[in-house]
Short mmCIF file of C-alpha atoms in Angstrom, two decimals:
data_model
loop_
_atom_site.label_atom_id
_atom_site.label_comp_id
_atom_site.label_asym_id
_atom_site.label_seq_id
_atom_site.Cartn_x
_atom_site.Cartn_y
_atom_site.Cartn_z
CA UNK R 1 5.59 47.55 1.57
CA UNK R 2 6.54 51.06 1.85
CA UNK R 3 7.42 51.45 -1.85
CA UNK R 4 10.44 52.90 -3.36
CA UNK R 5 11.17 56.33 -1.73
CA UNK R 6 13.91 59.44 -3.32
CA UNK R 7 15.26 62.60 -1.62
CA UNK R 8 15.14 65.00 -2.53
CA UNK R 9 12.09 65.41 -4.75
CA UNK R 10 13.47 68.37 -6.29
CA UNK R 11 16.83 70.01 -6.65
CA UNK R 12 17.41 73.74 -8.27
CA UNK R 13 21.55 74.30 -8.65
CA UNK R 14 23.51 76.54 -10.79
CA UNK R 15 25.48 75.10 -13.24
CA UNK R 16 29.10 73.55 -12.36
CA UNK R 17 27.42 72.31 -8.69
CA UNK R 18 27.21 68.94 -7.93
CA UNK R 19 24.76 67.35 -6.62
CA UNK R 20 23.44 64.25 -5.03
CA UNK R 21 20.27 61.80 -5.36
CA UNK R 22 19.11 59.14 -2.76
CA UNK R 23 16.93 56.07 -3.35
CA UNK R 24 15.93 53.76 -1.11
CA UNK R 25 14.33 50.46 -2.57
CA UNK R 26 12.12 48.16 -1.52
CA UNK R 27 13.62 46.57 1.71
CA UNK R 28 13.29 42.79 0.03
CA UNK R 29 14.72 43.89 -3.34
CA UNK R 30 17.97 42.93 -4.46
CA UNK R 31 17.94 44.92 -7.49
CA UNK R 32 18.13 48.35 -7.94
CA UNK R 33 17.87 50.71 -11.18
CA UNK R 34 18.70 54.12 -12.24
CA UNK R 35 16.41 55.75 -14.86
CA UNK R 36 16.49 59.45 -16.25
CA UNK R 37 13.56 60.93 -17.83
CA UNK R 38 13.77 64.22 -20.17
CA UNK R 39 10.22 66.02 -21.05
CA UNK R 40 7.82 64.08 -22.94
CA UNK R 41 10.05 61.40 -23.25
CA UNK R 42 10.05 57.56 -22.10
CA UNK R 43 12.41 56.62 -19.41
CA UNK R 44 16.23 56.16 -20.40
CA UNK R 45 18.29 53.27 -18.48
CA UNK R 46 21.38 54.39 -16.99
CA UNK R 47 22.53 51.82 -14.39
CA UNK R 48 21.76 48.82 -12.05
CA UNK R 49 22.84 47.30 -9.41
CA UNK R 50 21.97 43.55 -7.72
CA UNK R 51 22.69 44.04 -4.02
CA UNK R 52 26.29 46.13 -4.11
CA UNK R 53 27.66 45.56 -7.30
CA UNK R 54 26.88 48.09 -10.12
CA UNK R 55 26.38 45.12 -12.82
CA UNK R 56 25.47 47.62 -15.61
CA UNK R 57 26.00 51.39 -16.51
CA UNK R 58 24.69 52.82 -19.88
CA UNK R 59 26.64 55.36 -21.93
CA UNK R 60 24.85 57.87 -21.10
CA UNK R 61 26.27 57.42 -17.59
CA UNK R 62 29.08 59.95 -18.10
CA UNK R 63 32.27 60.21 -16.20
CA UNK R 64 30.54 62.91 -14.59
CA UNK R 65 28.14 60.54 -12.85
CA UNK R 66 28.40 58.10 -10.52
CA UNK R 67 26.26 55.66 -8.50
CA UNK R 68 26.77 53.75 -5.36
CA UNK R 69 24.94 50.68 -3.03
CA UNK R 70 27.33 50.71 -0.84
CA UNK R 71 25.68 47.72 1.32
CA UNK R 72 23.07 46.58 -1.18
CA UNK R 73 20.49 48.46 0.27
CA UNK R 74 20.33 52.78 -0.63
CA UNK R 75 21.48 53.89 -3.57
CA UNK R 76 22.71 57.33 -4.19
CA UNK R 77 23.46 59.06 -7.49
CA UNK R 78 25.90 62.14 -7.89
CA UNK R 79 26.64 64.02 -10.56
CA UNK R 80 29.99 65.97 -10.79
CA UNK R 81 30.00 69.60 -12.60
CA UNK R 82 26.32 69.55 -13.73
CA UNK R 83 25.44 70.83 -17.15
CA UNK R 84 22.13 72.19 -18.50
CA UNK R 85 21.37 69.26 -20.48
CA UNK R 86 21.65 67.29 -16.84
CA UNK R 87 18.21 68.97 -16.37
CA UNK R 88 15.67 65.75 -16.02
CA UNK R 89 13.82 63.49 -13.48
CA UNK R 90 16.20 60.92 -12.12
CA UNK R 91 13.84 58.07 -11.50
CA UNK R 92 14.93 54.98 -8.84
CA UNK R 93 13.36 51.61 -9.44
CA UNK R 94 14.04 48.45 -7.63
CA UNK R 95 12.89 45.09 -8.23
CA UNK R 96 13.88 41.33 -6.78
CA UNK R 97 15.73 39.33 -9.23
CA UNK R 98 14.76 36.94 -12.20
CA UNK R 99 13.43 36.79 -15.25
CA UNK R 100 9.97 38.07 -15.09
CA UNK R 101 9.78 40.86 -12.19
CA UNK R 102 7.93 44.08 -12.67
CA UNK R 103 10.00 47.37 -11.27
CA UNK R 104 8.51 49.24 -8.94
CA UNK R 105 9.22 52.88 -9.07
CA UNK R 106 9.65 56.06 -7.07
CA UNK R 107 8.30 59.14 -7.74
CA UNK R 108 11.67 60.50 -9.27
CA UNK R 109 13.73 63.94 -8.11
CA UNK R 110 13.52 66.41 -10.74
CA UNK R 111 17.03 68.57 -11.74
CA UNK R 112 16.75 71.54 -12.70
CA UNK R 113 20.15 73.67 -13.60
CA UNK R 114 20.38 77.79 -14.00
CA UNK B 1 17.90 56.77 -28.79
CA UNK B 2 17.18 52.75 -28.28
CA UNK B 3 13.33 53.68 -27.76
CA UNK B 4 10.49 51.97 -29.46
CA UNK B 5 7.74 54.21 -30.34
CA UNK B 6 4.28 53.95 -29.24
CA UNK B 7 1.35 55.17 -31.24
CA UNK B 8 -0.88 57.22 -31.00
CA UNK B 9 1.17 59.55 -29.12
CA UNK B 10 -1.72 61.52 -27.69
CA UNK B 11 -5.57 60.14 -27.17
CA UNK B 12 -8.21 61.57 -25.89
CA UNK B 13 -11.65 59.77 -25.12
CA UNK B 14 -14.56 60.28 -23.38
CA UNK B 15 -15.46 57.95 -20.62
CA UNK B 16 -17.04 54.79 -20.77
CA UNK B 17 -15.22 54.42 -24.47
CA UNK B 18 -12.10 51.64 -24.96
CA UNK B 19 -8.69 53.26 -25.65
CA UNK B 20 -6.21 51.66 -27.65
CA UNK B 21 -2.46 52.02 -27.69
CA UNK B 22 0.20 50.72 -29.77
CA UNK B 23 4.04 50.17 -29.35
CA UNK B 24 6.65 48.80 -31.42
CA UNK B 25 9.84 47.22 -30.01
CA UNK B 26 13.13 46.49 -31.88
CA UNK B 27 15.02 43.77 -30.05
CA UNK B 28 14.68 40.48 -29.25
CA UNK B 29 12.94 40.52 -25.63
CA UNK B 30 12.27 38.30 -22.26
CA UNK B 31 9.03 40.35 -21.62
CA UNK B 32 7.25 43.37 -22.43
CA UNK B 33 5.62 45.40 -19.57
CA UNK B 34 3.20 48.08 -19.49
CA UNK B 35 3.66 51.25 -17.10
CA UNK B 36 1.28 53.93 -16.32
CA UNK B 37 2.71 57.74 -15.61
CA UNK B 38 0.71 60.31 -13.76
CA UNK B 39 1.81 63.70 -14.10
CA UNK B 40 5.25 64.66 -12.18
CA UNK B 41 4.58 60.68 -10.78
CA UNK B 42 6.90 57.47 -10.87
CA UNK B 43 5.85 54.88 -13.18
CA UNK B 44 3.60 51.83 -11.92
CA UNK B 45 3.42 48.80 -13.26
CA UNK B 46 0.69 47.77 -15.12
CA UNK B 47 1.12 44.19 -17.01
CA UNK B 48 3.75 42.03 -17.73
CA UNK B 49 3.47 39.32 -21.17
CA UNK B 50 6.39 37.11 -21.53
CA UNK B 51 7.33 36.64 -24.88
CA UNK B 52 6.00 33.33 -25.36
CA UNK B 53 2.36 35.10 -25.01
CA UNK B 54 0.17 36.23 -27.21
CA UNK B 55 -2.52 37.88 -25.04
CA UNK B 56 -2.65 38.83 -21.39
CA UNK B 57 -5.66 40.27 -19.30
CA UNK B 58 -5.62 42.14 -15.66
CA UNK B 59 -9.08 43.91 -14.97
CA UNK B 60 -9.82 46.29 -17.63
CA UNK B 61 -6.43 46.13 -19.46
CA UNK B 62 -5.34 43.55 -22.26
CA UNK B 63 -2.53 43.54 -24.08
CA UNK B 64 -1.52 41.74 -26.72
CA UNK B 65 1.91 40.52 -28.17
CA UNK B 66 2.80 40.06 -31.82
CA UNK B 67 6.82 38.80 -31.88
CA UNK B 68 7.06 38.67 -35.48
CA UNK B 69 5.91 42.38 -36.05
CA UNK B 70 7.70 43.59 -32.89
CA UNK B 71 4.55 45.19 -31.80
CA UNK B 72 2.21 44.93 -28.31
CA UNK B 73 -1.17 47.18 -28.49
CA UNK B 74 -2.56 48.18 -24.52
CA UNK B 75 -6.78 47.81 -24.49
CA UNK B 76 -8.24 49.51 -21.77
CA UNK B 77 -12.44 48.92 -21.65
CA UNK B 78 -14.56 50.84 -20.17
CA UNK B 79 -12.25 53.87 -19.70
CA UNK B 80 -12.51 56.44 -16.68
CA UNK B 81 -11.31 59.81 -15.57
CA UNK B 82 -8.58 58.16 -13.52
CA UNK B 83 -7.08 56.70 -16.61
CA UNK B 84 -6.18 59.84 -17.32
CA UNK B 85 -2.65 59.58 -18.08
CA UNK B 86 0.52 58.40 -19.59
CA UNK B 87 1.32 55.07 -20.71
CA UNK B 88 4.77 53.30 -21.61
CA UNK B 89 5.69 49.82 -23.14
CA UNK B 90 9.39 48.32 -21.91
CA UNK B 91 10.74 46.48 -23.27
CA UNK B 92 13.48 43.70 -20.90
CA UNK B 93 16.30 42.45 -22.13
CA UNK B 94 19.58 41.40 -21.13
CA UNK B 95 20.72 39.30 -17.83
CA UNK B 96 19.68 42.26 -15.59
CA UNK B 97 15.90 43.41 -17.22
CA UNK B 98 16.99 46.38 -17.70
CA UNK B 99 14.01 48.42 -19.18
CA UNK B 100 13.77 49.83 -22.97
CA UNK B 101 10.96 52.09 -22.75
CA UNK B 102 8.97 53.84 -25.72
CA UNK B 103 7.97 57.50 -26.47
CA UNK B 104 5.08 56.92 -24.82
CA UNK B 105 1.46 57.89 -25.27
CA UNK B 106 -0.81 60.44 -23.15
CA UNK B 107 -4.50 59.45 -22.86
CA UNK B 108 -6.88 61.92 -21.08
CA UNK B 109 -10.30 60.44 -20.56
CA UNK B 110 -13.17 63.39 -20.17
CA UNK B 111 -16.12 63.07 -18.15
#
């Protein structure tokens, strides 16, 4: 178990750049979740996916953004145009399917925009 | 914001001494979990009580699950400098578990 890994850690851009977020999951998990996190704040769901198919996307999930699992196994995360208030950790969590399954978590890439 | 809120939101203990922390949910749930947060860190999982539970132990945690006052409260005994950190009840809900989390509270344990 080599745990839930993201690239890049952090990202710097100016403002209108778009940029792009990896995640690789756990190799046996089917499911895979998008989190952002703003300072001193819990976690805020923005989408999942169970193997390929996006099953869920928040509202917060903007036109701007989109995610991908393109064969159920990476993840990746862009966002289009970027915004200061786009400034957060972007946190990738997967976990295997059913009811009662804790998520395990990667360490997160943090955004910052100029 | 769909976040609970967790109380207090800062603790601070010295070690050896229990901490306490307390989170309120709104929704109806499958499970509540418990996550710990190191600074600049991913979460890891801590506990998980299915709603049908009352009280869950692992180690030096217990948590506790009240369903008709929407409320869980985190015990950790015997606290160290390690614990030093963050701490987050989820909520899970819907088909996919997605997680609800709370504001959170930061504990720092001092030697």
């Amino acid at each position: 178990d080599t745990g839930v890994s993201q690239d890049p850690r952090h990202k710097i851009t100016k403002r209108g750049q778009n940029v792009t977020f990896r995640c690789d999951p756990i190799s046996e998990h089917n499911r895979l979740y998008w989190y952002r996190q703003t300072l001193g704040q819990g976690p805020e769901f923005l989408t999942y996916f169970q193997n390929e198919a996006q099953l869920e996307k928040s509202r917060l999930l903007s036109d701007r953004f989109s995610a991908e699992r393109p064969k159920g196994s990476f993840s990746t995360l862009e966002i289009q145009r970027t915004e200061q208030g786009d400034s957060a950790m972007y946190l990738c969590a997967s976990s295997l399917a059913g009811g009662s399954q804790p998520q395990h978590f990667g360490d997160g890439t943090r955004l910052s925009i100029l | 914001s769909q976040q609970g809120e967790e109380d207090p939101q800062a603790l601070s203990i010295q070690e050896g001494e229990n901490a306490t922390m307390n989170c309120s949910y709104k929704t109806s749930i499958n499970n509540l979990q418990w996550y710990r947060q190191n600074s600049g860190r991913g979460l890891v999982h801590l506990i998980l009580i299915r709603s049908n539970e009352r009280e869950k132990h692992s180690g030096r945690l217990r948590v506790t699950l009240d369903t008709s006052k929407k409320s869980s409260s985190l015990l950790i005994t015997a606290s160290r400098a390690a614990d030093t950190a963050s701490y987050f009840c989820a909520e899970t809900t819907g088909g996919g578990n997605k997680l609800t989390f709370g504001t959170g509270t930061q504990l720092k344990v001092e030697l």
